[in-house]
């Protein structure tokens, strides 16, 4: 029961011990502890500020990346559009060149056909003329075998000449 109702000496020495402990703690422990707590608080505050700055930097970089992606997409679209235009232009140019070349080839073929036709017609005319002369020669030889027929022919020709 002594603890429940302590004597005055115990209370005195306990108080003195507590005050000495409080003084020693204040003198040697609280300053370093409070300094460490303040330093830790500063470190945490700096870390939070750095985290916030890193978050803002990430947002800025993300925004820049999105802008760069938009620009890259726009450039890609422009390049593809230009490539399609060039492709269509090349195709149209090739079509026009092919049509011109085809028309030129057709014209050359037409001229060649006409030349060959003219040559063939001249050859046929020569052959017909040659055959006609041969036939006429044979007919005239047959007719002129007889002198009487020759005289009649000359008379007919003279009559025709006089009449004309």
mmCIF file of N, CA and C in Angstrom, residues 8-70:
data_model
loop_
_atom_site.group_PDB
_atom_site.id
_atom_site.type_symbol
_atom_site.label_atom_id
_atom_site.label_comp_id
_atom_site.label_asym_id
_atom_site.label_seq_id
_atom_site.Cartn_x
_atom_site.Cartn_y
_atom_site.Cartn_z
ATOM 1 N N UNK A 8 6.017 11.458 1.432
ATOM 2 C CA UNK A 8 6.410 12.722 0.851
ATOM 3 C C UNK A 8 7.818 12.661 0.297
ATOM 4 N N UNK A 9 8.723 11.921 0.858
ATOM 5 C CA UNK A 9 10.098 11.789 0.385
ATOM 6 C C UNK A 9 10.133 11.098 -0.975
ATOM 7 N N UNK A 10 9.271 10.093 -1.121
ATOM 8 C CA UNK A 10 9.222 9.391 -2.410
ATOM 9 C C UNK A 10 8.727 10.322 -3.491
ATOM 10 N N UNK A 11 7.697 11.098 -3.183
ATOM 11 C CA UNK A 11 7.142 12.044 -4.150
ATOM 12 C C UNK A 11 8.206 13.078 -4.492
ATOM 13 N N UNK A 12 8.928 13.555 -3.464
ATOM 14 C CA UNK A 12 9.957 14.565 -3.689
ATOM 15 C C UNK A 12 11.051 14.024 -4.602
ATOM 16 N N UNK A 13 11.625 12.877 -4.255
ATOM 17 C CA UNK A 13 12.707 12.316 -5.040
ATOM 18 C C UNK A 13 12.221 11.879 -6.433
ATOM 19 N N UNK A 14 11.006 11.465 -6.578
ATOM 20 C CA UNK A 14 10.470 11.101 -7.891
ATOM 21 C C UNK A 14 10.340 12.360 -8.734
ATOM 22 N N UNK A 15 9.877 13.451 -8.124
ATOM 23 C CA UNK A 15 9.730 14.707 -8.832
ATOM 24 C C UNK A 15 11.100 15.231 -9.239
ATOM 25 N N UNK A 16 12.068 15.167 -8.320
ATOM 26 C CA UNK A 16 13.414 15.640 -8.621
ATOM 27 C C UNK A 16 13.986 14.775 -9.766
ATOM 28 N N UNK A 17 13.811 13.473 -9.689
ATOM 29 C CA UNK A 17 14.320 12.590 -10.749
ATOM 30 C C UNK A 17 13.656 12.904 -12.086
ATOM 31 N N UNK A 18 12.352 13.160 -12.023
ATOM 32 C CA UNK A 18 11.615 13.484 -13.253
ATOM 33 C C UNK A 18 12.112 14.794 -13.839
ATOM 34 N N UNK A 19 12.336 15.796 -12.955
ATOM 35 C CA UNK A 19 12.805 17.088 -13.443
ATOM 36 C C UNK A 19 14.216 16.975 -14.012
ATOM 37 N N UNK A 20 15.067 16.184 -13.365
ATOM 38 C CA UNK A 20 16.427 15.987 -13.883
ATOM 39 C C UNK A 20 16.349 15.267 -15.240
ATOM 40 N N UNK A 21 15.512 14.247 -15.291
ATOM 41 C CA UNK A 21 15.344 13.522 -16.559
ATOM 42 C C UNK A 21 14.802 14.455 -17.629
ATOM 43 N N UNK A 22 13.819 15.289 -17.247
ATOM 44 C CA UNK A 22 13.240 16.247 -18.187
ATOM 45 C C UNK A 22 14.296 17.239 -18.654
ATOM 46 N N UNK A 23 15.148 17.720 -17.733
ATOM 47 C CA UNK A 23 16.211 18.640 -18.081
ATOM 48 C C UNK A 23 17.215 17.972 -19.020
ATOM 49 N N UNK A 24 17.622 16.743 -18.676
ATOM 50 C CA UNK A 24 18.584 16.037 -19.511
ATOM 51 C C UNK A 24 18.003 15.740 -20.904
ATOM 52 N N UNK A 25 16.759 15.334 -20.915
ATOM 53 C CA UNK A 25 16.128 15.077 -22.213
ATOM 54 C C UNK A 25 16.031 16.359 -23.028
ATOM 55 N N UNK A 26 15.658 17.450 -22.331
ATOM 56 C CA UNK A 26 15.539 18.722 -23.048
ATOM 57 C C UNK A 26 16.891 19.187 -23.530
ATOM 58 N N UNK A 27 17.904 19.007 -22.710
ATOM 59 C CA UNK A 27 19.234 19.479 -23.050
ATOM 60 C C UNK A 27 19.864 18.626 -24.150
ATOM 61 N N UNK A 28 19.759 17.312 -24.057
ATOM 62 C CA UNK A 28 20.487 16.445 -24.969
ATOM 63 C C UNK A 28 19.615 15.717 -25.999
ATOM 64 N N UNK A 29 18.389 15.416 -25.707
ATOM 65 C CA UNK A 29 17.598 14.576 -26.607
ATOM 66 C C UNK A 29 16.596 15.360 -27.425
ATOM 67 N N UNK A 30 15.903 16.306 -26.847
ATOM 68 C CA UNK A 30 14.839 16.974 -27.599
ATOM 69 C C UNK A 30 15.357 17.785 -28.773
ATOM 70 N N UNK A 31 16.451 18.507 -28.594
ATOM 71 C CA UNK A 31 16.984 19.284 -29.711
ATOM 72 C C UNK A 31 17.362 18.372 -30.883
ATOM 73 N N UNK A 32 18.110 17.315 -30.649
ATOM 74 C CA UNK A 32 18.408 16.431 -31.789
ATOM 75 C C UNK A 32 17.143 15.763 -32.336
ATOM 76 N N UNK A 33 16.239 15.355 -31.428
ATOM 77 C CA UNK A 33 15.004 14.715 -31.906
ATOM 78 C C UNK A 33 14.174 15.714 -32.696
ATOM 79 N N UNK A 34 13.981 16.929 -32.143
ATOM 80 C CA UNK A 34 13.219 17.958 -32.863
ATOM 81 C C UNK A 34 13.929 18.370 -34.150
ATOM 82 N N UNK A 35 15.277 18.418 -34.100
ATOM 83 C CA UNK A 35 16.042 18.722 -35.327
ATOM 84 C C UNK A 35 15.846 17.630 -36.378
ATOM 85 N N UNK A 36 15.877 16.368 -35.913
ATOM 86 C CA UNK A 36 15.678 15.255 -36.843
ATOM 87 C C UNK A 36 14.258 15.281 -37.400
ATOM 88 N N UNK A 37 13.274 15.606 -36.523
ATOM 89 C CA UNK A 37 11.878 15.689 -36.990
ATOM 90 C C UNK A 37 11.730 16.838 -37.982
ATOM 91 N N UNK A 38 12.342 17.980 -37.680
ATOM 92 C CA UNK A 38 12.271 19.127 -38.593
ATOM 93 C C UNK A 38 12.972 18.791 -39.908
ATOM 94 N N UNK A 39 14.132 18.139 -39.790
ATOM 95 C CA UNK A 39 14.843 17.752 -41.011
ATOM 96 C C UNK A 39 14.015 16.760 -41.834
ATOM 97 N N UNK A 40 13.405 15.818 -41.139
ATOM 98 C CA UNK A 40 12.546 14.835 -41.831
ATOM 99 C C UNK A 40 11.359 15.541 -42.472
ATOM 100 N N UNK A 41 10.789 16.515 -41.759
ATOM 101 C CA UNK A 41 9.666 17.283 -42.314
ATOM 102 C C UNK A 41 10.111 18.055 -43.555
ATOM 103 N N UNK A 42 11.297 18.656 -43.469
ATOM 104 C CA UNK A 42 11.832 19.372 -44.644
ATOM 105 C C UNK A 42 12.087 18.408 -45.805
ATOM 106 N N UNK A 43 12.637 17.240 -45.504
ATOM 107 C CA UNK A 43 12.900 16.236 -46.534
ATOM 108 C C UNK A 43 11.594 15.787 -47.186
ATOM 109 N N UNK A 44 10.579 15.558 -46.357
ATOM 110 C CA UNK A 44 9.275 15.142 -46.893
ATOM 111 C C UNK A 44 8.666 16.263 -47.729
ATOM 112 N N UNK A 45 8.772 17.510 -47.245
ATOM 113 C CA UNK A 45 8.243 18.651 -47.994
ATOM 114 C C UNK A 45 8.968 18.779 -49.335
ATOM 115 N N UNK A 46 10.304 18.663 -49.316
ATOM 116 C CA UNK A 46 11.070 18.722 -50.562
ATOM 117 C C UNK A 46 10.677 17.579 -51.500
ATOM 118 N N UNK A 47 10.522 16.391 -50.924
ATOM 119 C CA UNK A 47 10.138 15.243 -51.742
ATOM 120 C C UNK A 47 8.749 15.465 -52.359
ATOM 121 N N UNK A 48 7.828 16.026 -51.563
ATOM 122 C CA UNK A 48 6.494 16.326 -52.105
ATOM 123 C C UNK A 48 6.569 17.382 -53.205
ATOM 124 N N UNK A 49 7.393 18.412 -52.990
ATOM 125 C CA UNK A 49 7.559 19.441 -54.011
ATOM 126 C C UNK A 49 8.203 18.856 -55.274
ATOM 127 N N UNK A 50 9.195 17.991 -55.077
ATOM 128 C CA UNK A 50 9.836 17.346 -56.221
ATOM 129 C C UNK A 50 8.845 16.425 -56.940
ATOM 130 N N UNK A 51 8.030 15.721 -56.165
ATOM 131 C CA UNK A 51 7.021 14.848 -56.779
ATOM 132 C C UNK A 51 6.021 15.679 -57.572
ATOM 133 N N UNK A 52 5.615 16.806 -57.011
ATOM 134 C CA UNK A 52 4.677 17.688 -57.726
ATOM 135 C C UNK A 52 5.331 18.242 -58.990
ATOM 136 N N UNK A 53 6.612 18.648 -58.878
ATOM 137 C CA UNK A 53 7.331 19.153 -60.053
ATOM 138 C C UNK A 53 7.472 18.037 -61.094
ATOM 139 N N UNK A 54 7.767 16.822 -60.630
ATOM 140 C CA UNK A 54 7.886 15.698 -61.563
ATOM 141 C C UNK A 54 6.542 15.415 -62.218
ATOM 142 N N UNK A 55 5.472 15.533 -61.444
ATOM 143 C CA UNK A 55 4.123 15.327 -62.000
ATOM 144 C C UNK A 55 3.811 16.378 -63.059
ATOM 145 N N UNK A 56 4.151 17.639 -62.766
ATOM 146 C CA UNK A 56 3.940 18.715 -63.747
ATOM 147 C C UNK A 56 4.816 18.493 -64.983
ATOM 148 N N UNK A 57 6.065 18.060 -64.768
ATOM 149 C CA UNK A 57 6.963 17.788 -65.881
ATOM 150 C C UNK A 57 6.416 16.639 -66.727
ATOM 151 N N UNK A 58 5.895 15.597 -66.073
ATOM 152 C CA UNK A 58 5.290 14.476 -66.804
ATOM 153 C C UNK A 58 4.089 14.953 -67.613
ATOM 154 N N UNK A 59 3.268 15.819 -67.007
ATOM 155 C CA UNK A 59 2.102 16.352 -67.735
ATOM 156 C C UNK A 59 2.564 17.158 -68.938
ATOM 157 N N UNK A 60 3.619 17.977 -68.739
ATOM 158 C CA UNK A 60 4.144 18.785 -69.839
ATOM 159 C C UNK A 60 4.725 17.884 -70.928
ATOM 160 N N UNK A 61 5.493 16.874 -70.522
ATOM 161 C CA UNK A 61 6.075 15.950 -71.497
ATOM 162 C C UNK A 61 4.991 15.165 -72.221
ATOM 163 N N UNK A 62 3.958 14.759 -71.491
ATOM 164 C CA UNK A 62 2.849 14.048 -72.118
ATOM 165 C C UNK A 62 2.167 14.944 -73.145
ATOM 166 N N UNK A 63 1.971 16.210 -72.767
ATOM 167 C CA UNK A 63 1.366 17.167 -73.696
ATOM 168 C C UNK A 63 2.257 17.357 -74.927
ATOM 169 N N UNK A 64 3.568 17.494 -74.700
ATOM 170 C CA UNK A 64 4.500 17.635 -75.823
ATOM 171 C C UNK A 64 4.482 16.402 -76.710
ATOM 172 N N UNK A 65 4.468 15.227 -76.065
ATOM 173 C CA UNK A 65 4.412 13.979 -76.846
ATOM 174 C C UNK A 65 3.144 13.918 -77.688
ATOM 175 N N UNK A 66 2.020 14.306 -77.096
ATOM 176 C CA UNK A 66 0.763 14.315 -77.855
ATOM 177 C C UNK A 66 0.844 15.295 -79.017
ATOM 178 N N UNK A 67 1.419 16.471 -78.762
ATOM 179 C CA UNK A 67 1.583 17.447 -79.845
ATOM 180 C C UNK A 67 2.504 16.906 -80.932
ATOM 181 N N UNK A 68 3.604 16.272 -80.512
ATOM 182 C CA UNK A 68 4.523 15.690 -81.496
ATOM 183 C C UNK A 68 3.840 14.583 -82.290
ATOM 184 N N UNK A 69 3.038 13.766 -81.611
ATOM 185 C CA UNK A 69 2.304 12.708 -82.311
ATOM 186 C C UNK A 69 1.315 13.312 -83.300
ATOM 187 N N UNK A 70 0.628 14.381 -82.893
ATOM 188 C CA UNK A 70 -0.313 15.049 -83.806
ATOM 189 C C UNK A 70 0.429 15.591 -85.017
#
